[in-house]
PDB file of C-alpha atoms (C1' of nucleotides) in Angstrom:
ATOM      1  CA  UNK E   1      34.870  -7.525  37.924  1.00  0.00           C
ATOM      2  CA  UNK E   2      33.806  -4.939  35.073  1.00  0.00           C
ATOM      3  CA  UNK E   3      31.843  -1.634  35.451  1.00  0.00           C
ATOM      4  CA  UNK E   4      28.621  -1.672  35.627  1.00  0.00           C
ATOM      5  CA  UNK E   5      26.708  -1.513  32.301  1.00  0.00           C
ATOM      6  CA  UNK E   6      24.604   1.528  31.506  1.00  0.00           C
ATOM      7  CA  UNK E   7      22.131   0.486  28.930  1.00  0.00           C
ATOM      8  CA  UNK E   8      20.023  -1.738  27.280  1.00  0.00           C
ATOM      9  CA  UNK E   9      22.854  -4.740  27.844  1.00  0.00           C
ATOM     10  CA  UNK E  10      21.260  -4.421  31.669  1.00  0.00           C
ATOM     11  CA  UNK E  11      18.112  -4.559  30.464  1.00  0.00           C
ATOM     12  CA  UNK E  12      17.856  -1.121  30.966  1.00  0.00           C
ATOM     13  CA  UNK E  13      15.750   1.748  28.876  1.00  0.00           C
ATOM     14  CA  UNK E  14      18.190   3.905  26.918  1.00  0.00           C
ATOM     15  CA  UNK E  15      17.421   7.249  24.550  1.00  0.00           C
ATOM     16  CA  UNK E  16      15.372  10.245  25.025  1.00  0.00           C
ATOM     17  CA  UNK E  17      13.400  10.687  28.386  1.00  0.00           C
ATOM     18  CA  UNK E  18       9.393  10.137  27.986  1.00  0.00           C
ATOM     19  CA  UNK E  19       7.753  13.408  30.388  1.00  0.00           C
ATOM     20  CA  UNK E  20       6.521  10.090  32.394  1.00  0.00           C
ATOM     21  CA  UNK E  21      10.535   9.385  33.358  1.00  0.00           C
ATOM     22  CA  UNK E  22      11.157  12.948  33.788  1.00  0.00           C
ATOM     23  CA  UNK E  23       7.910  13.325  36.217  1.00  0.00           C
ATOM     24  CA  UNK E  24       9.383   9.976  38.030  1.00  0.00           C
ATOM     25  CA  UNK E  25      12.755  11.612  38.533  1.00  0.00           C
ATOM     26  CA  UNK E  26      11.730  15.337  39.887  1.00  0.00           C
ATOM     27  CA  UNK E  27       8.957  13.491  42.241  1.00  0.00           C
ATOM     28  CA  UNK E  28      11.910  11.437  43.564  1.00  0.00           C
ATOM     29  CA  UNK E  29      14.694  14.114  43.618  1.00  0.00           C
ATOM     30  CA  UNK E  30      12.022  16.734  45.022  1.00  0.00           C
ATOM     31  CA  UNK E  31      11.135  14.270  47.982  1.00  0.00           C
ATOM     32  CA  UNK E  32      14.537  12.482  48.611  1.00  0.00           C
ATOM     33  CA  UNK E  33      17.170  14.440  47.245  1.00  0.00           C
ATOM     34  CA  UNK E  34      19.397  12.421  44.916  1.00  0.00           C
ATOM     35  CA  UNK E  35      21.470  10.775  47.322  1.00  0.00           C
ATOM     36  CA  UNK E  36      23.258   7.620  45.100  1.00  0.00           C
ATOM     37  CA  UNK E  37      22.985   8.410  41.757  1.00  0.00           C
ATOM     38  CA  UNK E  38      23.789   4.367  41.456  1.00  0.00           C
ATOM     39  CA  UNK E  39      20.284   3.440  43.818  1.00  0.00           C
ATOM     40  CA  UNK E  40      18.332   6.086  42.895  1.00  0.00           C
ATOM     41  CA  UNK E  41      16.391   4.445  39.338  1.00  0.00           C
ATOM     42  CA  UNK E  42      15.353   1.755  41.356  1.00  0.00           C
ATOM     43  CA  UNK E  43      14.186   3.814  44.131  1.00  0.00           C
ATOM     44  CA  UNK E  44      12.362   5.712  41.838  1.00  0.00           C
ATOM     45  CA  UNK E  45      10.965   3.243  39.408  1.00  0.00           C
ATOM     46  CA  UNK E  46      12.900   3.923  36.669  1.00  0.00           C
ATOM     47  CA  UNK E  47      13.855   1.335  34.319  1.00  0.00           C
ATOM     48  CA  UNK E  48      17.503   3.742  33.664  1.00  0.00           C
ATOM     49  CA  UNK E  49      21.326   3.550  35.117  1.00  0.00           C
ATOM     50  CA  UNK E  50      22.152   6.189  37.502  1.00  0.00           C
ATOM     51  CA  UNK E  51      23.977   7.527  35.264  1.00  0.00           C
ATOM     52  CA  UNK E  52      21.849   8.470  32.470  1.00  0.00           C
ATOM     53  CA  UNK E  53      19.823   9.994  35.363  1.00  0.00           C
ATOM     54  CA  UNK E  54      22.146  11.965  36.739  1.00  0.00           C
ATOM     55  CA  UNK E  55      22.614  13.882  33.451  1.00  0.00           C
ATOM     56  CA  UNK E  56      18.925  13.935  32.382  1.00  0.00           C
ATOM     57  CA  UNK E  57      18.611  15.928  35.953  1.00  0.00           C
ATOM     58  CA  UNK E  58      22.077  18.023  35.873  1.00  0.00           C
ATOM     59  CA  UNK E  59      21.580  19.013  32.263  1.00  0.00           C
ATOM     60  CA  UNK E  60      17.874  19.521  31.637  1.00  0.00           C
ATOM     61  CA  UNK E  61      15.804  19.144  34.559  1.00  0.00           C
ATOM     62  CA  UNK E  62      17.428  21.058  37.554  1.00  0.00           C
ATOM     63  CA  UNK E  63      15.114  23.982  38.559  1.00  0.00           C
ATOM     64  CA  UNK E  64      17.750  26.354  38.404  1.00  0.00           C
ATOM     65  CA  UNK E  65      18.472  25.812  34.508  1.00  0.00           C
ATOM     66  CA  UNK E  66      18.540  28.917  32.599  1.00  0.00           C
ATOM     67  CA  UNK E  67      16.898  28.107  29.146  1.00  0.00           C
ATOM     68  CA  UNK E  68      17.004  29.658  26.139  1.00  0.00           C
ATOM     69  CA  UNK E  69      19.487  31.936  23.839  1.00  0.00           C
ATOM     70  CA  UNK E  70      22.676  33.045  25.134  1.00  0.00           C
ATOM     71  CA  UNK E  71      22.865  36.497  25.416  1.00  0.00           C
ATOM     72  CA  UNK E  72      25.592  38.838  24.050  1.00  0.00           C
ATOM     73  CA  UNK E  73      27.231  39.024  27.498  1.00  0.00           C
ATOM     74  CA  UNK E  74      27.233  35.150  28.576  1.00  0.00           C
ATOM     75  CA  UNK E  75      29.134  34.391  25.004  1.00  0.00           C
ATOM     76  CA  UNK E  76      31.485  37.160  25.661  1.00  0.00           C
ATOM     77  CA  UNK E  77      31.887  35.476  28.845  1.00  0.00           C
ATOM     78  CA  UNK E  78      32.363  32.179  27.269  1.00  0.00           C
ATOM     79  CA  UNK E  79      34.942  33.206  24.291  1.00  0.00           C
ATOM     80  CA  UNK E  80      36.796  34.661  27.228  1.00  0.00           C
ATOM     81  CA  UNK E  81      37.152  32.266  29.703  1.00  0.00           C
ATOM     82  CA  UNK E  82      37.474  29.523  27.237  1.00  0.00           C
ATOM     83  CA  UNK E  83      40.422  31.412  26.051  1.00  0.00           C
ATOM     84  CA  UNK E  84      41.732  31.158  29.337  1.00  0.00           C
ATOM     85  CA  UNK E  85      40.633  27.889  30.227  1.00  0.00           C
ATOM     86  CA  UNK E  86      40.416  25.984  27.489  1.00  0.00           C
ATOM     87  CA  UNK E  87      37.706  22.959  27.076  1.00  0.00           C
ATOM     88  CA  UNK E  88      37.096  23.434  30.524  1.00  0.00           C
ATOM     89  CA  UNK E  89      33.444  23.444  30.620  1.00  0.00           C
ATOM     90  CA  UNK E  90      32.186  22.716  33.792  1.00  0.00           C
ATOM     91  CA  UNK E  91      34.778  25.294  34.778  1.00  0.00           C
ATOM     92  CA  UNK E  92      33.377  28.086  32.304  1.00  0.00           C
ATOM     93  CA  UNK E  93      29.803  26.679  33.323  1.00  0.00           C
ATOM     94  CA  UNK E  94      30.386  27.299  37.246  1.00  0.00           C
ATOM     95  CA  UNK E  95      30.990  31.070  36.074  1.00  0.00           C
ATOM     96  CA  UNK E  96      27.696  31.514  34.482  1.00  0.00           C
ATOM     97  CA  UNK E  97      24.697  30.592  36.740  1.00  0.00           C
ATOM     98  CA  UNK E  98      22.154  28.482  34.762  1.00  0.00           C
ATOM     99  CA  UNK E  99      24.105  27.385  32.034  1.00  0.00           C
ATOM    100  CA  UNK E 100      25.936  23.577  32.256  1.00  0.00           C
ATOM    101  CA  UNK E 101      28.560  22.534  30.924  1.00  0.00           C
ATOM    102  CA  UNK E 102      27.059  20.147  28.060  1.00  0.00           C
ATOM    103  CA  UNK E 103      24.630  23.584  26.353  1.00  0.00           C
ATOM    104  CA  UNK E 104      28.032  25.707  26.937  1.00  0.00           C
ATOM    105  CA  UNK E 105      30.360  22.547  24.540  1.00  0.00           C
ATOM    106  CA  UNK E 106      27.475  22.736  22.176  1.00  0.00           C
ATOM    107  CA  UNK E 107      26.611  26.210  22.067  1.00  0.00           C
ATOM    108  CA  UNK E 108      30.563  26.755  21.343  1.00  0.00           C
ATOM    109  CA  UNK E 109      30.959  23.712  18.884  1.00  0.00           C
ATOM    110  CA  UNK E 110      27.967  25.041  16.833  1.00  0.00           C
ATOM    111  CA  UNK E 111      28.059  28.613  17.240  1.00  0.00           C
ATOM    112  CA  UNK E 112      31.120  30.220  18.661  1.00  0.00           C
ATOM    113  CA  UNK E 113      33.970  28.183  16.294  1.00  0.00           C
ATOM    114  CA  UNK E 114      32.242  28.227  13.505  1.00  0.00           C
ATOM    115  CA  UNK E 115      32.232  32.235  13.909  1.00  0.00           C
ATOM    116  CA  UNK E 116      35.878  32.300  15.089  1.00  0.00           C
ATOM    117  CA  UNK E 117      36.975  29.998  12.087  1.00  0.00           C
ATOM    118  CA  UNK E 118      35.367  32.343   9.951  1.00  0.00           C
ATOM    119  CA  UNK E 119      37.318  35.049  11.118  1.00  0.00           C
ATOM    120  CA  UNK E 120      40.670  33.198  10.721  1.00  0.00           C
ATOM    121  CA  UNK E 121      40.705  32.736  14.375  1.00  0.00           C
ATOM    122  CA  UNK E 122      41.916  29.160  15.881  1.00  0.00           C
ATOM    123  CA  UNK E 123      39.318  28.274  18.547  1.00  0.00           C
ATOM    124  CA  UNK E 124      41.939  26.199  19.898  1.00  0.00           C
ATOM    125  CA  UNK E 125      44.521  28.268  20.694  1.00  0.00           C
ATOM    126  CA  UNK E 126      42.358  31.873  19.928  1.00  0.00           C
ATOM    127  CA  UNK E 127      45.286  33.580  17.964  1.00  0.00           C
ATOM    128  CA  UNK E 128      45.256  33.874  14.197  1.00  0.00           C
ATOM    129  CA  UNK E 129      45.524  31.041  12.391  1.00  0.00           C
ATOM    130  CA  UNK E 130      48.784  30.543  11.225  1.00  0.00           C
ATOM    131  CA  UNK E 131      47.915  29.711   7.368  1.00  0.00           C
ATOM    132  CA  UNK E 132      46.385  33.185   6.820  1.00  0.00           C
ATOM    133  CA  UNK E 133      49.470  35.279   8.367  1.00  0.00           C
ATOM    134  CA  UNK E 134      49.733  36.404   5.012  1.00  0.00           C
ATOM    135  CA  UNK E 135      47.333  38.882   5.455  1.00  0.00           C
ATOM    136  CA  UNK E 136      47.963  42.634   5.450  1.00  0.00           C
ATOM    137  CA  UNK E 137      49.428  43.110   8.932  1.00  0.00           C
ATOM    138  CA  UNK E 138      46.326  45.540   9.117  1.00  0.00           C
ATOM    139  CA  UNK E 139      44.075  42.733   8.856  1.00  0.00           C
ATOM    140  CA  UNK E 140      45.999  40.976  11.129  1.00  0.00           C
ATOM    141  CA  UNK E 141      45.936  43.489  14.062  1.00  0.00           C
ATOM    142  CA  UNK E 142      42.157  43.438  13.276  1.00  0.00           C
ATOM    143  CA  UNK E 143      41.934  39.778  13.916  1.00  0.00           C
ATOM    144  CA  UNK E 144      44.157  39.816  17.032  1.00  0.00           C
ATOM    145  CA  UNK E 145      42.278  42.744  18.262  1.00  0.00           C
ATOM    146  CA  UNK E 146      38.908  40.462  17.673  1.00  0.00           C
ATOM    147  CA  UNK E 147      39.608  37.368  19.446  1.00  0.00           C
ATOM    148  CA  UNK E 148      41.001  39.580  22.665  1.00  0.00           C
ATOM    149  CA  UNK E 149      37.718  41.565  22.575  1.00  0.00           C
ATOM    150  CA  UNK E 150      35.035  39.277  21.247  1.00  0.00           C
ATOM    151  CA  UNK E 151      32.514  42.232  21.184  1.00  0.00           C
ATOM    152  CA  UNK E 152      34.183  42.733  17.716  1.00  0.00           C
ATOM    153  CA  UNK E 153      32.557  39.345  17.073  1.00  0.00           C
ATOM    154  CA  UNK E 154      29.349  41.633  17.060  1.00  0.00           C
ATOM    155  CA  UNK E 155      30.851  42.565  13.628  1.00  0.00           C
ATOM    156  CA  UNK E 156      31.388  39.325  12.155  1.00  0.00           C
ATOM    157  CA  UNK E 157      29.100  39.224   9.721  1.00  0.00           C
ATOM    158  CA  UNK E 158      29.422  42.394   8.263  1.00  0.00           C
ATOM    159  CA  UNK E 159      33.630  41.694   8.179  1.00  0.00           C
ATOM    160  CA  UNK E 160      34.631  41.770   5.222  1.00  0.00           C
ATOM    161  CA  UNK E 161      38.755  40.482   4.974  1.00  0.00           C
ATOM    162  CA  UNK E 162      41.113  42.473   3.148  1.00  0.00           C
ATOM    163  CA  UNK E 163      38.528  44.837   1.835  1.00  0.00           C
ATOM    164  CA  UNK E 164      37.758  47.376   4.440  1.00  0.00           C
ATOM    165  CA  UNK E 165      40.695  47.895   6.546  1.00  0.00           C
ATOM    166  CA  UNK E 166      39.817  51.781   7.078  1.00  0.00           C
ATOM    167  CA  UNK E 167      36.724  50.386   9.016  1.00  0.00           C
ATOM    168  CA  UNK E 168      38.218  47.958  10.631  1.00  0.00           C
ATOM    169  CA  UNK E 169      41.038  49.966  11.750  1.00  0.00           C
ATOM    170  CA  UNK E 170      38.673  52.729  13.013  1.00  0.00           C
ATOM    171  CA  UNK E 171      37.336  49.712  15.664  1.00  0.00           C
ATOM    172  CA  UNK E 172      40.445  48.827  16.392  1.00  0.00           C
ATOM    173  CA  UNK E 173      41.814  52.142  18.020  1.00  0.00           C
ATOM    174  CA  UNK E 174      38.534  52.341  19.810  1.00  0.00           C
ATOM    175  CA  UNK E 175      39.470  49.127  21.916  1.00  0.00           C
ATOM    176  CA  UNK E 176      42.234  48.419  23.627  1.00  0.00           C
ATOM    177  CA  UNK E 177      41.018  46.037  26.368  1.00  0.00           C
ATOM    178  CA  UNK E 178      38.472  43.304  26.353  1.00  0.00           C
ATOM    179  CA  UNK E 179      35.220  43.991  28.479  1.00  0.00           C
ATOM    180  CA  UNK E 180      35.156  40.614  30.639  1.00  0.00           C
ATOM    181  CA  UNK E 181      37.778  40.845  33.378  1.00  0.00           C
ATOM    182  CA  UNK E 182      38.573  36.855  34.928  1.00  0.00           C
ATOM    183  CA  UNK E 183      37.791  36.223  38.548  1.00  0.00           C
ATOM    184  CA  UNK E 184      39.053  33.324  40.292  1.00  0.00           C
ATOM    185  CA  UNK E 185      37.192  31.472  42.683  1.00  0.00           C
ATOM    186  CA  UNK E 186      37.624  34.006  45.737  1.00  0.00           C
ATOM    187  CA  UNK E 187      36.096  36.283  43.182  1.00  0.00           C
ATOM    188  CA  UNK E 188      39.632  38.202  42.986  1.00  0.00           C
ATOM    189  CA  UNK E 189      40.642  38.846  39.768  1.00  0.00           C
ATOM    190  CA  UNK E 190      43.017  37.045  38.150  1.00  0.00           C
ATOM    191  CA  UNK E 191      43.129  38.891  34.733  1.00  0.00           C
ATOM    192  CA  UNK E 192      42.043  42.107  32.805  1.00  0.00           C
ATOM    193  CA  UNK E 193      42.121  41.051  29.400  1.00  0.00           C
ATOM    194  CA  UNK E 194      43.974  43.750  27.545  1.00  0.00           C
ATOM    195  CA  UNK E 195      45.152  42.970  23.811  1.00  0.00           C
ATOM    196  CA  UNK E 196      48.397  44.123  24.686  1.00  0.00           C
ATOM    197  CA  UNK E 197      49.352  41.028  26.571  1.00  0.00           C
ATOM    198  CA  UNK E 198      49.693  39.565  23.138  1.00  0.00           C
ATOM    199  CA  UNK E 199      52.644  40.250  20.638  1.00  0.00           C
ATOM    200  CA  UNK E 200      53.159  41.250  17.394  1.00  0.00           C
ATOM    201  CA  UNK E 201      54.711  38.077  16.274  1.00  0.00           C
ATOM    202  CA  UNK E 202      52.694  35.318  16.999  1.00  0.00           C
ATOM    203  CA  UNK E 203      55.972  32.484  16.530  1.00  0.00           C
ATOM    204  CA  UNK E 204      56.927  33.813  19.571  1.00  0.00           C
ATOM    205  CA  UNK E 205      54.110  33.652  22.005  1.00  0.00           C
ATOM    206  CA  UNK E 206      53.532  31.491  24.766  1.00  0.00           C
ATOM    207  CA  UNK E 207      51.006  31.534  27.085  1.00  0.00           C
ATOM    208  CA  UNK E 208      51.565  32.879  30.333  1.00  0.00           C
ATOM    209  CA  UNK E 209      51.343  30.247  32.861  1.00  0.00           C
ATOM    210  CA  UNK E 210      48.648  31.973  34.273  1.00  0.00           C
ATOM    211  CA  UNK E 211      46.926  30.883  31.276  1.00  0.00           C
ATOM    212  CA  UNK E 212      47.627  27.518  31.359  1.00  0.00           C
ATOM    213  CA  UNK E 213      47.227  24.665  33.873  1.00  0.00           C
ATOM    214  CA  UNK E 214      48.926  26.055  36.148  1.00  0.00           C
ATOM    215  CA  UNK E 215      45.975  27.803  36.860  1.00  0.00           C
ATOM    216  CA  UNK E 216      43.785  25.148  36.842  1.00  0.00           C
TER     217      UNK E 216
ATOM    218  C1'  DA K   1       5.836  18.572  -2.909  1.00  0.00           C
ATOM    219  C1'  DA K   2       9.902  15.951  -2.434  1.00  0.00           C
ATOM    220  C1'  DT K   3      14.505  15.539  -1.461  1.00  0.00           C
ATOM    221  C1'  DC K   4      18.769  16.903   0.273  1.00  0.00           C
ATOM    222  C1'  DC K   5      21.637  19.492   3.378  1.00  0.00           C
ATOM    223  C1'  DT K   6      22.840  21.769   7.588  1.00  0.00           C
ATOM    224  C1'  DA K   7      22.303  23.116  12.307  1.00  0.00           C
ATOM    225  C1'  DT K   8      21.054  22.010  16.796  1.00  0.00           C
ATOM    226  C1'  DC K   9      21.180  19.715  21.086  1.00  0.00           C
ATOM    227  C1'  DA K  10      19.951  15.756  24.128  1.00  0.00           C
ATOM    228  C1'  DA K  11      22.051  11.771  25.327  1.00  0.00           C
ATOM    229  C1'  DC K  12      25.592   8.302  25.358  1.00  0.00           C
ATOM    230  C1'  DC K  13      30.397   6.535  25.787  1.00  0.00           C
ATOM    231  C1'  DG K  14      34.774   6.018  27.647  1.00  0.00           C
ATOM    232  C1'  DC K  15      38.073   7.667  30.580  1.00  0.00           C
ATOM    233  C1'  DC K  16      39.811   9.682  34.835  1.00  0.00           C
ATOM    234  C1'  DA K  17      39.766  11.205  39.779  1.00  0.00           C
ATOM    235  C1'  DT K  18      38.456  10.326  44.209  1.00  0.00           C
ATOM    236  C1'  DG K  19      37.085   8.078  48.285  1.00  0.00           C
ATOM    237  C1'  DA K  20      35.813   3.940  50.888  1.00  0.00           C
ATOM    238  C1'  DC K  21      37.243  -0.304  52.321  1.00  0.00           C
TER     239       DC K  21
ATOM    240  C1'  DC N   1      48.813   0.062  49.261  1.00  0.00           C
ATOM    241  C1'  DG N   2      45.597  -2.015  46.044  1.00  0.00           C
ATOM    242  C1'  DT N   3      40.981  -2.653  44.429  1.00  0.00           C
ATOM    243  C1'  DC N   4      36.546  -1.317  43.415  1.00  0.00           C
ATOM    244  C1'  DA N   5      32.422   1.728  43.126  1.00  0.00           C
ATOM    245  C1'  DT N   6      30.890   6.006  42.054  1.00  0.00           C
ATOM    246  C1'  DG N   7      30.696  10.631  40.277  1.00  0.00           C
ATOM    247  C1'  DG N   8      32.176  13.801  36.982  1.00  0.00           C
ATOM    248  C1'  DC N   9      34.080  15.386  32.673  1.00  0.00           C
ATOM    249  C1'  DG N  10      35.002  15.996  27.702  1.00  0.00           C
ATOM    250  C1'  DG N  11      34.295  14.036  23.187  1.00  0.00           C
ATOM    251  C1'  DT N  12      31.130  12.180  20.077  1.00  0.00           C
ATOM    252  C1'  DT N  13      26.877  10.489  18.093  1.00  0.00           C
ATOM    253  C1'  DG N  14      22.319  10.452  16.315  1.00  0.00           C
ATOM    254  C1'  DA N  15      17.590  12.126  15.952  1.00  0.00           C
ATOM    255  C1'  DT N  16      15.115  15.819  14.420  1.00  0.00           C
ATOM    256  C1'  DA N  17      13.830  20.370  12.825  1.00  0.00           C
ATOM    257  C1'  DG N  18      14.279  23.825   9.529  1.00  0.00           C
ATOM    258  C1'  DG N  19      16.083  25.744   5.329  1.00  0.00           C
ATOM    259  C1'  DA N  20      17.622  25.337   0.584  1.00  0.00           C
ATOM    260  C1'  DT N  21      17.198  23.479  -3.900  1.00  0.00           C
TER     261       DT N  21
END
DNA sequence: AATCCTATCAACCGCCATGAC
DNA sequence: CGTCATGGCGGTTGATAGGAT
């Protein structure tokens, strides 16, 4: 016996919501609460799978969505804990109230990597990619001092690499920690970022288990 | 004005974890 | 203990808007 099919194979609608679906699904969720996510289109007169509803409500229509730009503080937030956590993202959502999981995976895929990659950072792993470790080692402290505080990402645009190190270096002895400490679920904290967790010589870091997911 | 390119983001797909039976 | 249904997650796609040429 397979799955159940989610889509048009069932007969079922597929594609972006119409207001008229979306007014269907509040009314429902409003009156009975979701319940089965599996019952709940036919209850409600939709012509979807419970599945497709389930997101359309978790990621768009839940009255407690926060919509709208990030602000300097939630991307902080995310850089950090993604550092931490990795592509965790309902993890890094359940820190910041309002956002989900799917706008915090495309806010990063569009915005944040592309801003790290320009930097020579490895969204991956967040330590300097290895292919430009031919930098000055000034440059380099700069970049490792970026991706531990991302409020140097502030900066970004104006960076120019290899061409004005005094600058840079100036920032650099100004911060010494990053601003977003890590709580963990009992709101204890787990981790005050500080750049000096990370060494010199990148070929011989590992991440602390701490880090890793061992944690999670 | 037309076309092409890039960025954005809603939505889907496939897989995995979990719980009920 | 095994099977199945369901929910949840992360990766990916595709439509569309906006900017560049």
């Amino acid at each position: 016996m397979g799955r159940a099919l989610c889509g048009d194979k069932n007969g079922l609608k597929k594609g972006p919501w119409t207001p008229e679906e979306d007014k269907k699904l509040i009314d429902y969720i409003q009156k009975h609460g979701y319940g089965n996510w599996r019952t709940l289109p036919k209850n409600a007169g939709l012509q979807r799978c419970g599945k497709s509803c389930r997101l359309r409500w978790t990621n768009y229509l839940r009255p407690d969505i926060k919509r709208g730009r990030f602000s300097f503080e939630e991307e902080e937030t995310i850089i950090q804990l993604h550092s931490i956590l990795g592509n965790k993202w309902s993890a890094i959502a359940a820190r910041l109230p309002g956002r989900t999981d799917n706008e915090i995976k495309n806010y990063w895929n569009t915005h944040i990597r592309k801003i790290l990659l320009r930097m020579g950072i490895d969204p991956v792993t967040h330590t300097p990619r290895l292919d430009l470790l031919g930098l000055s080692s000034l440059h380099t402290q700069y970049l490792i001092q970026s991706f531990a505080n991302p409020e140097l990402l502030r900066n970004v645009d104006q960076y120019q690499p290899l061409t004005q190190s005094n600058h840079c270096h100036a920032q650099v002895e100004e911060t010494q920690t990053c601003s977003v400490p890590f709580y963990n679920e009992e709101q204890q904290l787990v981790m005050e970022p500080n750049v000096n967790q990370f060494p010199s010589n990148f070929n011989d870091y590992v991440m602390p288990s701490i880090l890793t997911e061992d944690y999670v």
